[in-house]
PDB file of C-alpha atoms in Angstrom:
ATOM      1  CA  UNK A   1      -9.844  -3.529 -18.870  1.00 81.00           C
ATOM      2  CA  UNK A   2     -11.703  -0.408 -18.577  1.00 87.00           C
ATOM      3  CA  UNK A   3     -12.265  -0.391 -22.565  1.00 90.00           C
ATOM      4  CA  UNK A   4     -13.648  -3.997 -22.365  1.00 93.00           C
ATOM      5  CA  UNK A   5     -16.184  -2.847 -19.623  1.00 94.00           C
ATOM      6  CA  UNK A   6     -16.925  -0.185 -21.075  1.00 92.00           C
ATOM      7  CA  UNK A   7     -18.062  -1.921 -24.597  1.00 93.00           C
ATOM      8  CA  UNK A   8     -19.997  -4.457 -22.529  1.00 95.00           C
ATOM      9  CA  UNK A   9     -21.974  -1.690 -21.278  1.00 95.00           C
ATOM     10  CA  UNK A  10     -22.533  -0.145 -24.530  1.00 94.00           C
ATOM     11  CA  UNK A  11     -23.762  -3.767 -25.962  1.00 95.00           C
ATOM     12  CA  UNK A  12     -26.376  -4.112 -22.584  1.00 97.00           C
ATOM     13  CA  UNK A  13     -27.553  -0.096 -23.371  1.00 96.00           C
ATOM     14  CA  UNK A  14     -27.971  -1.373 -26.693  1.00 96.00           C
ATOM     15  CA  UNK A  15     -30.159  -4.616 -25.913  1.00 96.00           C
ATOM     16  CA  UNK A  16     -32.053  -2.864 -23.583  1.00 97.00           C
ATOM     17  CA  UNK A  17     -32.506   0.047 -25.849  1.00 97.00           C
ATOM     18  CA  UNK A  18     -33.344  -1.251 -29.413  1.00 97.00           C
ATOM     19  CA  UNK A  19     -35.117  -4.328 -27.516  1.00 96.00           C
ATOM     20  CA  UNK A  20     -37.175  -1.841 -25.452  1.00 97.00           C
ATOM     21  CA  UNK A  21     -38.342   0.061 -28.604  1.00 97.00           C
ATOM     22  CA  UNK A  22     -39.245  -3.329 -30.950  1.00 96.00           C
ATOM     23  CA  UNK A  23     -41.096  -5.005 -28.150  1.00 97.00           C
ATOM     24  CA  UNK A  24     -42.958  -1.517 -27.961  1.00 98.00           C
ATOM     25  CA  UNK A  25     -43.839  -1.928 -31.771  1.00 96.00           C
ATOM     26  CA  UNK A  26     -44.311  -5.375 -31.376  1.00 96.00           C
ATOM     27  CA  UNK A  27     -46.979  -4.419 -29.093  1.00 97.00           C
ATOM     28  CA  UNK A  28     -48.795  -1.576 -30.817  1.00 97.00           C
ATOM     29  CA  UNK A  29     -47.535  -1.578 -34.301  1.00 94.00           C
ATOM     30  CA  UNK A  30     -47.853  -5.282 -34.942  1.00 92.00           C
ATOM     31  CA  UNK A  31     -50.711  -5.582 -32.339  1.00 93.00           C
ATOM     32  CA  UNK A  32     -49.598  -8.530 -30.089  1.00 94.00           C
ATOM     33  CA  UNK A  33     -50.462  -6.699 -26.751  1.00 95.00           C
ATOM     34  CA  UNK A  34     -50.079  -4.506 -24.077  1.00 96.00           C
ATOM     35  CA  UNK A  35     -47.594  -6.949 -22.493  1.00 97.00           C
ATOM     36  CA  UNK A  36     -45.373  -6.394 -24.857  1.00 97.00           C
ATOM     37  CA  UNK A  37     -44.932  -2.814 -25.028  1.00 97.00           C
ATOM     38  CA  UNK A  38     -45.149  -3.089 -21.000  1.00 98.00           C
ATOM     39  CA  UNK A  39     -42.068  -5.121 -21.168  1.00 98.00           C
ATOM     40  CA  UNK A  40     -40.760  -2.490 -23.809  1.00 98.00           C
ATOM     41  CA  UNK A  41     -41.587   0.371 -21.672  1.00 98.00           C
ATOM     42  CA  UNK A  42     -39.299  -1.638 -18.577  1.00 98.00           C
ATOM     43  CA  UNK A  43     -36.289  -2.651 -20.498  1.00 98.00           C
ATOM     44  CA  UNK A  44     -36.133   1.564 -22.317  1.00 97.00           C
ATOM     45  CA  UNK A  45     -36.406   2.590 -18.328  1.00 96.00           C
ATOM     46  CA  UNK A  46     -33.364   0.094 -16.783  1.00 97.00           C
ATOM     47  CA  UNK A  47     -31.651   1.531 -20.491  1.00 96.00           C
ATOM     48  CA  UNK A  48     -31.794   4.724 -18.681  1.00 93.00           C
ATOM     49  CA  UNK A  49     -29.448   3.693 -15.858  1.00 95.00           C
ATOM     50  CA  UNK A  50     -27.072   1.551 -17.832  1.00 95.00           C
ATOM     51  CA  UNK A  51     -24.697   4.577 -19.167  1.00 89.00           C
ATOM     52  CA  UNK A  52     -24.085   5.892 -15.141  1.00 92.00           C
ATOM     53  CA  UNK A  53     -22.517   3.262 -14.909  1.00 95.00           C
ATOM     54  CA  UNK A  54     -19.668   3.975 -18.169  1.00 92.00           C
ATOM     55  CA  UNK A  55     -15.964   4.712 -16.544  1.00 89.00           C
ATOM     56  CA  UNK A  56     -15.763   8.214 -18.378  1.00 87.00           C
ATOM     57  CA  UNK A  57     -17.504  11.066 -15.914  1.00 86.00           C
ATOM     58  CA  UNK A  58     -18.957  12.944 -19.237  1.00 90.00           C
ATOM     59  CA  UNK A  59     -22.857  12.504 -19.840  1.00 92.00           C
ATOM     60  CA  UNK A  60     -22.422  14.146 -23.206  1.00 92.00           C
ATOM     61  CA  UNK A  61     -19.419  11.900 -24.556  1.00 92.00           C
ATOM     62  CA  UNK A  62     -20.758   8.807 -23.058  1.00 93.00           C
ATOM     63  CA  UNK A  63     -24.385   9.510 -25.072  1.00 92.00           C
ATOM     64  CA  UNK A  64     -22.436  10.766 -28.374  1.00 93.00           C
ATOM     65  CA  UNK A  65     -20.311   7.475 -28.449  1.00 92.00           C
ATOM     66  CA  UNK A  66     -23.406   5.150 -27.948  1.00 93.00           C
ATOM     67  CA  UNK A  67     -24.713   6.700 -30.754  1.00 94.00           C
ATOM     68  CA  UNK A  68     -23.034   4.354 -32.780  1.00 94.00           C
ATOM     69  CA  UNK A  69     -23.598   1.585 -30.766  1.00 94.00           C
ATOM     70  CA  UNK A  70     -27.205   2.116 -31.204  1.00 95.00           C
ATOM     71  CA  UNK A  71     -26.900   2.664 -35.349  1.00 97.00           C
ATOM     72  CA  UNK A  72     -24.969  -0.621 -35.982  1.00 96.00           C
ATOM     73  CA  UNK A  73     -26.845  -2.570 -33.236  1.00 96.00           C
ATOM     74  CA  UNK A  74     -30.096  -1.499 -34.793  1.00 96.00           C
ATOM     75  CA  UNK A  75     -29.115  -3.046 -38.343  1.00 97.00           C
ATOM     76  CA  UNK A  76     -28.131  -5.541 -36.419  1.00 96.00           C
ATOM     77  CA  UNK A  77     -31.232  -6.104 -34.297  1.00 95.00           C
ATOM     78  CA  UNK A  78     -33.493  -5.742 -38.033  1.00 94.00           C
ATOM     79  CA  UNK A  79     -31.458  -8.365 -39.175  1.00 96.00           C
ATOM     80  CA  UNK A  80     -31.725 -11.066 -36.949  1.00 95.00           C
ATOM     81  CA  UNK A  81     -35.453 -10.327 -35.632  1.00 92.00           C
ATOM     82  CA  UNK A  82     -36.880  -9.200 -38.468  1.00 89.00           C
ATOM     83  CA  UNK A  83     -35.104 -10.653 -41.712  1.00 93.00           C
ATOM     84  CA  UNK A  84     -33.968  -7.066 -42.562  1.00 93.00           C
ATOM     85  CA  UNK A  85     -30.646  -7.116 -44.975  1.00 96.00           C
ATOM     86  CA  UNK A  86     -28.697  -4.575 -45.028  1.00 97.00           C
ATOM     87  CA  UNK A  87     -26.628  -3.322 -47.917  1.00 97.00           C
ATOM     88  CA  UNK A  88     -23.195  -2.129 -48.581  1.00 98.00           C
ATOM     89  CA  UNK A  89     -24.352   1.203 -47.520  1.00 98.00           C
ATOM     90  CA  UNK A  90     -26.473   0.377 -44.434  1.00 98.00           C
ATOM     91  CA  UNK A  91     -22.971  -1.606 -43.371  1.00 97.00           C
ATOM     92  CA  UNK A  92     -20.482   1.099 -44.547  1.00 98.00           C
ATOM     93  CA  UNK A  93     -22.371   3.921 -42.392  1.00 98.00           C
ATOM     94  CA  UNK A  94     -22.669   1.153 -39.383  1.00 97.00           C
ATOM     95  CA  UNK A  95     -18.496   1.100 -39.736  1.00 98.00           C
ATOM     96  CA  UNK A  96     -18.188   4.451 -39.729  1.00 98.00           C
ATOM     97  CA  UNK A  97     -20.239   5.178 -36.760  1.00 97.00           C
ATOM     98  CA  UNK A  98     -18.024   2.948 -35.317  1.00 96.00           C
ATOM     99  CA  UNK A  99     -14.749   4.266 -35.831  1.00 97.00           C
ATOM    100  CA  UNK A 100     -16.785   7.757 -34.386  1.00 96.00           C
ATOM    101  CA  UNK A 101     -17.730   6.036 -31.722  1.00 94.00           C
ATOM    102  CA  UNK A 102     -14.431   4.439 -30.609  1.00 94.00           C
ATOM    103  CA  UNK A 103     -12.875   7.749 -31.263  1.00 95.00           C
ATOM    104  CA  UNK A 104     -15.245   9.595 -29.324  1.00 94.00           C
ATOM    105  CA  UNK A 105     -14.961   7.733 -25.803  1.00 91.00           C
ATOM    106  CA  UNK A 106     -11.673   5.950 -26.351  1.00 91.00           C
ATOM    107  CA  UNK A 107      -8.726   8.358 -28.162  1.00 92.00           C
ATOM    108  CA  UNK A 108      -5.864   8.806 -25.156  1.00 91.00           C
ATOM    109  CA  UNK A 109      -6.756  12.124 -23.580  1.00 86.00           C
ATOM    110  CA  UNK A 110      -4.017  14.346 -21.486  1.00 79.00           C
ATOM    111  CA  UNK A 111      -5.023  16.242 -18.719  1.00 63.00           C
TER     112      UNK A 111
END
């Protein structure tokens, strides 16, 4: 159970996260308003509190396994808003950072 919490709150970090930073270029980049990067700005700041609330005590693991989260959620999050297609490569590093990730805040630890 703790495992399946735990990637829930790595999938919110990430919505808040890569949301937060294309409503921000929504707002300047593609020029459709202050309101948007305002609502960018808020959804990067509640990012900020999502990851106290990961089962593992370790600031530095929790961050380093997100990581990947964030890599394959971003191809992800190009895809679907912004017609972006990845290739073989874009998806094979995704996979990798992954399996780091899973590694990272999920191999059986003793002690």
């Amino acid at each position: 159970m703790l495992i399946v919490r735990s990637a829930a709150l790595f999938v919110l970090a990430a919505i808040l996260e890569i949301g937060g930073a294309w409503l921000v270029w929504q707002g300047v980049r593609d020029q459709r308003g202050w309101m948007w990067a305002a609502g960018g700005v808020l959804a990067l700041g509640a990012y900020g509190f999502v990851a106290t609330f990961q089962p593992d005590a370790h600031f530095g693991r929790v961050l380093a396994a997100y990581g990947g989260i964030f890599v394959a959620g971003s191809l992800l999050w190009g895809a679907v808003a912004d017609g972006y297609r990845p290739d073989r490569w874009d998806i094979a590093g995704a996979l990798i950072c992954l399996a780091g990730m899973a590694v990272i805040m999920w191999a059986p630890r003793h002690g």
